[in-house]
mmCIF file of C-alpha atoms in Angstrom:
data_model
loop_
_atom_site.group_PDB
_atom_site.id
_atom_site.type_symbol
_atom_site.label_atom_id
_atom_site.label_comp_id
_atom_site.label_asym_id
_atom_site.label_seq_id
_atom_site.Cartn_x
_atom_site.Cartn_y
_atom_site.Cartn_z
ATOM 1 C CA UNK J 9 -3.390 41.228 57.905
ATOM 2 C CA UNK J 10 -0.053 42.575 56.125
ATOM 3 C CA UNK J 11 2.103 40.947 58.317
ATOM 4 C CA UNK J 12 0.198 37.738 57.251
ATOM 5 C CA UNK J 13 0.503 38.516 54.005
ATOM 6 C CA UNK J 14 4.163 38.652 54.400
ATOM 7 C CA UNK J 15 4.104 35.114 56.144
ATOM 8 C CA UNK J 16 2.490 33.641 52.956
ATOM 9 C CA UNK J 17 4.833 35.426 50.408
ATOM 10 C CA UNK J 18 7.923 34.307 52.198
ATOM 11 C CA UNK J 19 6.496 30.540 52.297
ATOM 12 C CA UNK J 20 5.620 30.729 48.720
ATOM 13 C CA UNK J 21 9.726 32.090 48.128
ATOM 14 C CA UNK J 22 10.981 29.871 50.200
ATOM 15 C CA UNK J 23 9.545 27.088 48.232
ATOM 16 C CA UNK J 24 11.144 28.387 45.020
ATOM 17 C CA UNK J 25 14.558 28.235 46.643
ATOM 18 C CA UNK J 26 16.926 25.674 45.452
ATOM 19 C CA UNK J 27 18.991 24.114 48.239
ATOM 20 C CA UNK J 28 22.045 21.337 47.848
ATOM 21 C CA UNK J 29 22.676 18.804 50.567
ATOM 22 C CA UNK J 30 26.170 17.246 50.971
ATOM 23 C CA UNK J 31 26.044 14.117 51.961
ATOM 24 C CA UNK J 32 28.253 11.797 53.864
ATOM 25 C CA UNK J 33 27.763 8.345 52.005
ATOM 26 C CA UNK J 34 30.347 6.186 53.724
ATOM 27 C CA UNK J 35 31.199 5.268 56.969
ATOM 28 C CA UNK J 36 34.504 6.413 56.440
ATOM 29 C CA UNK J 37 33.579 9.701 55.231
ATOM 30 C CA UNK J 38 30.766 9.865 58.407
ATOM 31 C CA UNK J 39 33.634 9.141 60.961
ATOM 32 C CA UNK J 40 36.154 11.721 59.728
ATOM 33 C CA UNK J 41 33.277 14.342 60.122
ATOM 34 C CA UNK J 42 32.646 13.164 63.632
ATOM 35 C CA UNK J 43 36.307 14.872 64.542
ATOM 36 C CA UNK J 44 34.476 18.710 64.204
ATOM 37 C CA UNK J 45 32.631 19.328 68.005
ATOM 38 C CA UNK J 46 29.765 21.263 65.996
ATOM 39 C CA UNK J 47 28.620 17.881 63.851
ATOM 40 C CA UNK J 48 25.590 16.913 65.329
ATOM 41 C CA UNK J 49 25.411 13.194 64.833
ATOM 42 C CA UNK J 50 27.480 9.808 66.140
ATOM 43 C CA UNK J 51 25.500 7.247 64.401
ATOM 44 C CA UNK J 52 25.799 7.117 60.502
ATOM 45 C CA UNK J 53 22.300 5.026 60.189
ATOM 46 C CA UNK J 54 20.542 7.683 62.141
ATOM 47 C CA UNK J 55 22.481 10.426 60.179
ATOM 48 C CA UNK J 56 21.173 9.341 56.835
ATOM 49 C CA UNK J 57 17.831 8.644 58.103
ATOM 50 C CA UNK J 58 17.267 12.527 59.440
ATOM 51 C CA UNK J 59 18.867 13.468 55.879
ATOM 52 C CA UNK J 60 16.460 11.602 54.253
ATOM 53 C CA UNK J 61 13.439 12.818 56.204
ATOM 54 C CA UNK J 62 14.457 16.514 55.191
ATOM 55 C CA UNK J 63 14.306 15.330 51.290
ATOM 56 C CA UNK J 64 11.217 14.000 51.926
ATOM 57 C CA UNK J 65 10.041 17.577 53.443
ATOM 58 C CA UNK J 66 11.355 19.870 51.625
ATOM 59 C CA UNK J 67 9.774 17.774 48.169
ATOM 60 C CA UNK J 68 5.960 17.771 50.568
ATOM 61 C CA UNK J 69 6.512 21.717 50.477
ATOM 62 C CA UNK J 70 7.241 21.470 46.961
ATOM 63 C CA UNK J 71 11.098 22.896 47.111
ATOM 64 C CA UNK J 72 13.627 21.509 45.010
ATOM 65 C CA UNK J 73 16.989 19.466 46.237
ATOM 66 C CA UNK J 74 20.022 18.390 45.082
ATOM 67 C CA UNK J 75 22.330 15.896 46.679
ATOM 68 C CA UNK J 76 26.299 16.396 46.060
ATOM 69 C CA UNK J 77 28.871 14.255 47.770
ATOM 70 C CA UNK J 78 30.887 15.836 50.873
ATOM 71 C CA UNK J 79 34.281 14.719 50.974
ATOM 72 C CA UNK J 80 35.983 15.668 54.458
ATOM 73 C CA UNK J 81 39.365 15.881 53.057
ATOM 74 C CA UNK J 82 38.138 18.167 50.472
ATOM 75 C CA UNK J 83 36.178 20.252 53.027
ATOM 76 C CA UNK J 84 39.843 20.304 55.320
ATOM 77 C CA UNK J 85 41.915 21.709 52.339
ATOM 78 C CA UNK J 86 39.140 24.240 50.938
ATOM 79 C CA UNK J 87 38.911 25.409 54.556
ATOM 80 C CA UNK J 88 42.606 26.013 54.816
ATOM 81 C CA UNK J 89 42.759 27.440 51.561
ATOM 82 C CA UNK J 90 40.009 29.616 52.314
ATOM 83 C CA UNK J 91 40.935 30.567 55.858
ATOM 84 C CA UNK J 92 37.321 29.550 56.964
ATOM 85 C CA UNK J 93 36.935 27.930 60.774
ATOM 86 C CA UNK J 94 36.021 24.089 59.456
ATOM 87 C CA UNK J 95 33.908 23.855 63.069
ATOM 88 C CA UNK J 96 31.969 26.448 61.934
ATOM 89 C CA UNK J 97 27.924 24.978 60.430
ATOM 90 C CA UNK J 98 28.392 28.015 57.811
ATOM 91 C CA UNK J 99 31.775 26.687 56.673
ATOM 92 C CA UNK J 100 30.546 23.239 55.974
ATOM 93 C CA UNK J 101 27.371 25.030 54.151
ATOM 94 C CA UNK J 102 29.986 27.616 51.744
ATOM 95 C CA UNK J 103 31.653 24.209 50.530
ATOM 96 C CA UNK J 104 28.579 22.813 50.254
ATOM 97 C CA UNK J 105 27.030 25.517 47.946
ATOM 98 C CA UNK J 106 30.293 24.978 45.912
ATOM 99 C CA UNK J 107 29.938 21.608 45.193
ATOM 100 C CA UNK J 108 26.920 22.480 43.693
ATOM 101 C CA UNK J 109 28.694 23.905 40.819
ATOM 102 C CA UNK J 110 31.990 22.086 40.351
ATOM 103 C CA UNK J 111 31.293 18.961 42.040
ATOM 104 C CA UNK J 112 29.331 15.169 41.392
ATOM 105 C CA UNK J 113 25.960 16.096 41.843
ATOM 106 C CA UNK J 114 22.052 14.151 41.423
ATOM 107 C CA UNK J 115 18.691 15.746 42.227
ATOM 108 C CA UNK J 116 16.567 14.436 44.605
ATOM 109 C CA UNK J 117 13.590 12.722 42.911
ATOM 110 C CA UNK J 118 11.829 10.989 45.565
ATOM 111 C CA UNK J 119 13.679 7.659 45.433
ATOM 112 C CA UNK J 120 15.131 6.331 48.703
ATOM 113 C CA UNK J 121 18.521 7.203 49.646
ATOM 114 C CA UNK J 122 19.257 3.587 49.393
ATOM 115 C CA UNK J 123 19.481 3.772 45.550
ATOM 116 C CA UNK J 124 20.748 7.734 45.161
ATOM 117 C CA UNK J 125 23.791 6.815 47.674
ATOM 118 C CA UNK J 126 24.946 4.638 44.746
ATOM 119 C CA UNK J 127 24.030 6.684 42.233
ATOM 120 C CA UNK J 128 25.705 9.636 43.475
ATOM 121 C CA UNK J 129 29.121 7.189 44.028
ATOM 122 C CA UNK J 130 28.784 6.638 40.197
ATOM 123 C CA UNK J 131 28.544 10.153 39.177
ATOM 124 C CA UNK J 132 31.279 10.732 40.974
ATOM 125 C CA UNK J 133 33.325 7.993 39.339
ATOM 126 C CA UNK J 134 32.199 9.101 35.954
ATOM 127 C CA UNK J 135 33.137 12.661 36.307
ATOM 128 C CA UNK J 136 36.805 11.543 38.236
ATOM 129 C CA UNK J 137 37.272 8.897 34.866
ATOM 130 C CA UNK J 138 36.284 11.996 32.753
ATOM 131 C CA UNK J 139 38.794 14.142 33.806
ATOM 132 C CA UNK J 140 41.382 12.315 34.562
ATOM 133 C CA UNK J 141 41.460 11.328 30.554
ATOM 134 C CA UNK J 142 41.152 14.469 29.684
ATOM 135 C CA UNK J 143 44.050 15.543 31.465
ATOM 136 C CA UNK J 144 45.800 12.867 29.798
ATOM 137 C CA UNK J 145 44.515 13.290 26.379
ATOM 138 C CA UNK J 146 44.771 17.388 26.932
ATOM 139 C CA UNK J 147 48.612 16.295 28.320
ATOM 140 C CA UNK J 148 49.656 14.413 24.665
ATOM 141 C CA UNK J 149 50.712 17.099 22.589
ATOM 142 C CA UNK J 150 50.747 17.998 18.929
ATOM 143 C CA UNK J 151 52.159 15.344 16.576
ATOM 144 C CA UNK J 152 55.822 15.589 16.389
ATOM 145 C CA UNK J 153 55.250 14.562 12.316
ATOM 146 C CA UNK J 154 52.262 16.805 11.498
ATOM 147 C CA UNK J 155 51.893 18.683 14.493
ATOM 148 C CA UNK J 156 47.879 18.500 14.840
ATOM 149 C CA UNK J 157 47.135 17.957 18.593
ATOM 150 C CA UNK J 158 47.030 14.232 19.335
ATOM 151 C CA UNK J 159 44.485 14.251 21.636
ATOM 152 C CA UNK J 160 42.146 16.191 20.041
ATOM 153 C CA UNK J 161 42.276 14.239 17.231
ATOM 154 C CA UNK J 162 41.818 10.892 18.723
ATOM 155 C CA UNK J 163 38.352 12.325 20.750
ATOM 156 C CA UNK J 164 37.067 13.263 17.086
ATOM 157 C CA UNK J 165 37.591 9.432 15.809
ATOM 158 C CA UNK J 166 36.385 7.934 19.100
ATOM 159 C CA UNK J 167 33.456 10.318 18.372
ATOM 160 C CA UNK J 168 33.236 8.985 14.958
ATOM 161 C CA UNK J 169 33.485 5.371 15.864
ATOM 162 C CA UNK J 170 31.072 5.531 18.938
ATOM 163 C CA UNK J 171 28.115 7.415 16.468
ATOM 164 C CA UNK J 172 29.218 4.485 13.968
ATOM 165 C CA UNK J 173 28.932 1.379 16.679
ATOM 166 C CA UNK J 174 24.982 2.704 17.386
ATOM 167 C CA UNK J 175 23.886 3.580 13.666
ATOM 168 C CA UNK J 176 24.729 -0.093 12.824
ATOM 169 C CA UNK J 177 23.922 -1.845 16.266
ATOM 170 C CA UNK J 178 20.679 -3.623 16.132
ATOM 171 C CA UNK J 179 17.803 -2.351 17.544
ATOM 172 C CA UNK J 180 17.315 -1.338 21.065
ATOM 173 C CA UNK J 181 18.543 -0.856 24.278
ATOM 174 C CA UNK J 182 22.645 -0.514 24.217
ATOM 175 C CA UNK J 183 25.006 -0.739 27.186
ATOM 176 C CA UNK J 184 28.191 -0.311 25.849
ATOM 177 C CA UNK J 185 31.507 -0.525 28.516
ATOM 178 C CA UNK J 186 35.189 0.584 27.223
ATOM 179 C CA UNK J 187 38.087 -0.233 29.112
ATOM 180 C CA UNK J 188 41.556 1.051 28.516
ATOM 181 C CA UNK J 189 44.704 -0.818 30.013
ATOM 182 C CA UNK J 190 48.131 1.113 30.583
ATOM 183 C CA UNK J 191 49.745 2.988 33.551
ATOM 184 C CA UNK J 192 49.146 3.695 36.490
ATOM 185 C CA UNK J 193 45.293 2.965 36.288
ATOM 186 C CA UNK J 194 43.298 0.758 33.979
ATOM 187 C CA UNK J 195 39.959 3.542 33.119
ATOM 188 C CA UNK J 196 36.274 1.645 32.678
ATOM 189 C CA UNK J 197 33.211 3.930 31.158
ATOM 190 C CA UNK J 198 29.658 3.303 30.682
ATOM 191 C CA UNK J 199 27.575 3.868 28.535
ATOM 192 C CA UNK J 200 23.680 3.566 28.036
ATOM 193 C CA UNK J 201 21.920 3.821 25.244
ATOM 194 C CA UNK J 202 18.435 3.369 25.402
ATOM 195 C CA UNK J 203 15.935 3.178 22.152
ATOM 196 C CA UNK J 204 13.889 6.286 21.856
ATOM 197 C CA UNK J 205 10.072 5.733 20.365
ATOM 198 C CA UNK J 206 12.054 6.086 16.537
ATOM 199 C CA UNK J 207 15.013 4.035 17.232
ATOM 200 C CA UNK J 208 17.645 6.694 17.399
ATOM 201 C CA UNK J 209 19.507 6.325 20.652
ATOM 202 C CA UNK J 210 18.954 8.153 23.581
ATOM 203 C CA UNK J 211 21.938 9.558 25.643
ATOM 204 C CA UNK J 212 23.651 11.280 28.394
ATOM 205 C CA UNK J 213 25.470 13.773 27.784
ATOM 206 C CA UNK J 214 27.755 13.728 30.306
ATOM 207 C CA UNK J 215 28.207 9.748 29.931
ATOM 208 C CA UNK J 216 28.935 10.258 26.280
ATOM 209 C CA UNK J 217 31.388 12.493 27.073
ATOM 210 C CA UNK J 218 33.554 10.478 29.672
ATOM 211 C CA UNK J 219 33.029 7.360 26.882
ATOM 212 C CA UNK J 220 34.339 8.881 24.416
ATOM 213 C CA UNK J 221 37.410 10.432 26.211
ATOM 214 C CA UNK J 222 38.291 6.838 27.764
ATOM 215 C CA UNK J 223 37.956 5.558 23.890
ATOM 216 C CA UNK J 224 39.757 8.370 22.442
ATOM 217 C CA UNK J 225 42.430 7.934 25.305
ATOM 218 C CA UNK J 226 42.910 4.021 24.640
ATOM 219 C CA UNK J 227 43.168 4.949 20.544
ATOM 220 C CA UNK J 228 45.583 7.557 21.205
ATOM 221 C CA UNK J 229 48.006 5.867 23.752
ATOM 222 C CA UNK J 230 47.489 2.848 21.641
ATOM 223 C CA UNK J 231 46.679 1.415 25.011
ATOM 224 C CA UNK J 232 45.035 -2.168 25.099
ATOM 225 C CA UNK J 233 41.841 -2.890 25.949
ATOM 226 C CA UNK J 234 38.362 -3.615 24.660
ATOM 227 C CA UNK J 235 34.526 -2.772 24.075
ATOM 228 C CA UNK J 236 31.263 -4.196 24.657
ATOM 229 C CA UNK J 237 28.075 -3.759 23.498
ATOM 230 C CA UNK J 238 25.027 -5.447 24.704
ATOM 231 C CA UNK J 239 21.849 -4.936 22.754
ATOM 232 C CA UNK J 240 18.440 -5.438 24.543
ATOM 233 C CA UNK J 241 14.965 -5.656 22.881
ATOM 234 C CA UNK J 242 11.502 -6.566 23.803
ATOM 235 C CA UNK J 243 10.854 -10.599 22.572
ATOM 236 C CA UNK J 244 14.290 -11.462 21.361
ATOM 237 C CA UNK J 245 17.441 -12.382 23.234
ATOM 238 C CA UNK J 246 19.880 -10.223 23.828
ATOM 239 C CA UNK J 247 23.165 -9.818 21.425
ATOM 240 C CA UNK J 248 26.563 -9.105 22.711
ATOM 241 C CA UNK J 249 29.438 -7.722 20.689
ATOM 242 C CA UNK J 250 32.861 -7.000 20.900
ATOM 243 C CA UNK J 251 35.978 -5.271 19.859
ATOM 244 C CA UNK J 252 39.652 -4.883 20.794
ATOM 245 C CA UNK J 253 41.901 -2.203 21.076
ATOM 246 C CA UNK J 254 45.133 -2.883 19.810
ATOM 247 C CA UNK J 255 47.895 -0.428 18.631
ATOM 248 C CA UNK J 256 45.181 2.471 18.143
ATOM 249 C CA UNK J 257 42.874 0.336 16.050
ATOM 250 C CA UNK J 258 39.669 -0.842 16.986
ATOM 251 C CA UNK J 259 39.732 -4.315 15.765
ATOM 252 C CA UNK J 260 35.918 -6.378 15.466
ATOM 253 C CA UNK J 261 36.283 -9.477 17.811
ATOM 254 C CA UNK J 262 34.780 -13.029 16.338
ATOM 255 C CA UNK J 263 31.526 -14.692 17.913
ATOM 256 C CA UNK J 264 33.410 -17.090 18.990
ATOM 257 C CA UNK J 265 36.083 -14.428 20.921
ATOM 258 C CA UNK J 266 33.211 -12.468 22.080
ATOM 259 C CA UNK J 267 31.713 -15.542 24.107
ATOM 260 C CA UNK J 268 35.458 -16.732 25.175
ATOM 261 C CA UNK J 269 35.531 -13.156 26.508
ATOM 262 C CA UNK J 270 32.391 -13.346 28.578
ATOM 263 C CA UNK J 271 32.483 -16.971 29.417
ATOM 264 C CA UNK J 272 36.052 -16.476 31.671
ATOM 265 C CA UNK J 273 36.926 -15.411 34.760
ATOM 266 C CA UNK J 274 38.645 -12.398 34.580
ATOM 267 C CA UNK J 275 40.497 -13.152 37.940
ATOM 268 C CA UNK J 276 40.828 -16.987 37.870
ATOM 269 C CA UNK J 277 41.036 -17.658 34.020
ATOM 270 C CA UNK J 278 38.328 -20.381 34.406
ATOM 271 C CA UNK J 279 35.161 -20.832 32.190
ATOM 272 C CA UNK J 280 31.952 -20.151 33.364
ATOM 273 C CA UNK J 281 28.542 -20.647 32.459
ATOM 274 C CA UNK J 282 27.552 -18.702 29.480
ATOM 275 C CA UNK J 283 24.397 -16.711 30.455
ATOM 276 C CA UNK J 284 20.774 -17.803 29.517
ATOM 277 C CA UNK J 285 18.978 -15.513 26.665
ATOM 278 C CA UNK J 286 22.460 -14.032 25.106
ATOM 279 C CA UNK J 287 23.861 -14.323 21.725
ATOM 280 C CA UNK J 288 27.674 -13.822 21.272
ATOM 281 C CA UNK J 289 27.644 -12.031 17.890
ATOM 282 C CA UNK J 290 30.661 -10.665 15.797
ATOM 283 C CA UNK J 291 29.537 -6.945 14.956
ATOM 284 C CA UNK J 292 28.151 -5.193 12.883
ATOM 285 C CA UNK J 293 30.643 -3.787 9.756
ATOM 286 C CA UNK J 294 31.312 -0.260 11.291
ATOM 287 C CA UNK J 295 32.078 0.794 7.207
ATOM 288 C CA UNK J 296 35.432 1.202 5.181
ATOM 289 C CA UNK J 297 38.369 1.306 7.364
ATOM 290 C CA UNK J 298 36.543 0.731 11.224
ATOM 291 C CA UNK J 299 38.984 1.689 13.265
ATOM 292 C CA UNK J 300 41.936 2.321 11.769
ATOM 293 C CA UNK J 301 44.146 5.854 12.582
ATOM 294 C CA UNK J 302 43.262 8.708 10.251
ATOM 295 C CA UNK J 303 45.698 8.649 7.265
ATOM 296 C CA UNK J 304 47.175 11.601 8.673
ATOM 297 C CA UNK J 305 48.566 9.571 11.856
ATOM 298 C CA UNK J 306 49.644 6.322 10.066
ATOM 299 C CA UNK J 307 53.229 7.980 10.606
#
């Protein structure tokens, strides 16, 4: 009877036991894992099919799982860092409990890997674009006139300007996308936005957080690029608007620029349909000054 017992207590543990699953999501990825004798699998379909059947398990026994992305060149350089045998099962597991806390991670909530695969890519992107500016903002400096740190700074008016852009924005659900132009890489972030119950936006954290470094990066750099809002709402068509960046300024685009904008190829240069249900608007008046650099920094 007490050894029983003992059964039942460890179940009921085990299902309070958090576990994180790396997972290969390319084929790429799949084949540089198939050069360690001690991975299991040669088919990358079959691969994510058993990986998904273990979600699907462990959620039936009521256990919770989260799904970070295993990079094989990562794994190679943390096991020669760490002096770990990388054919060794509890090597791959060690990185894999570390990627739980420094790496791209989602939590398994039921949905087929089909859709988390991509989601998982995207939080990785998000998190690689969030650093990566922040290195470069962090990398700026103090002002050789004033000596207040640039980048810090510009992430305080991008701040600004980003809570200005959805006080004024019509109501409903915003996607917002900021891209900044200048070498070596041209950064795109993301942004949604959707309409809580009384209007006030609802956000990511972490996606406001990469936004507003990519906008604080193109303001500080004085890097060109742009910004897009869309605005959806039940029973009206959706509104698009638009602004530039230009010399650290974010400068409101026309109606007519914002539907030039999404009406051309960006490859080709050619017009293209405009799409169904969308108003090009010029937007709203972001208040005295929009986007202009702090007085401070007009040197």
């Amino acid at each position: 009877m007490a050894h029983t017992d003992h059964l039942t207590l460890r179940r009921v543990l085990r299902r309070e036991i958090a576990g994180t699953v790396g997972l290969l999501t390319d084929d790429h990825d799949f084949r540089a894992m198939r050069r360690y004798r001690s991975f299991a699998f040669d088919d990358h379909t079959t691969y994510l099919q058993q990986v998904e059947a273990l979600l699907k398990s462990r959620a039936a026994q009521g256990s919770h799982t989260t799904l970070a992305l295993f990079d094989p060149e990562d794994y190679a350089a943390y096991c020669a860092d760490t002096g770990l045998d990388p054919e060794a099962p509890a090597s791959r597991s060690r990185f894999t409990a570390q990627l739980a806390t420094t790496g791209p991670t989602i939590p398994y909530d039921g949905r087929p890997l089909t859709t988390l695969v991509p989601a998982l890519v995207d939080e990785a992107v998000r998190q690689a674009t969030w650093e990566y500016a922040n290195a470069l903002l962090t990398r700026l400096g103090p002002c050789a006139t004033c000596g207040e740190d640039i980048g810090h700074a510009a992430f305080t008016r991008a701040a600004d300007l980003l809570g200005r852009i959805l006080d004024t924005a019509p109501p409903g659900d915003r996607h917002l996308v900021c891209s900044v132009s200048g070498p070596p890489d041209t950064l795109v972030s993301v942004l949604h936005a959707d309409a809580c119950t009384d209007g006030t936006p609802e956000l990511d954290e972490a996606e406001a957080l990469e936004f507003t470094s990519v906008l604080a990066l193109g303001l500080a750099t004085r890097s060109p690029g742009g910004l897009v809002m869309r605005v959806s709402a039940p029973g009206t068509t959706d509104r698009v608007h638009g602004w530039r960046l230009r010399g650290g300024t974010l400068e409101p685009l026309t109606a007519s620029e914002v539907f030039d904008a999404y009406c051309t190829d960006a490859e080709s240069g050619e017009p293209i349909s405009p799409e169904p249900g969308v108003d090009y608007c010029s937007p709203p008046d972001l208040g005295e000054g929009d986007g202009n650099p702090a007085p401070s920094h007009r040197h």
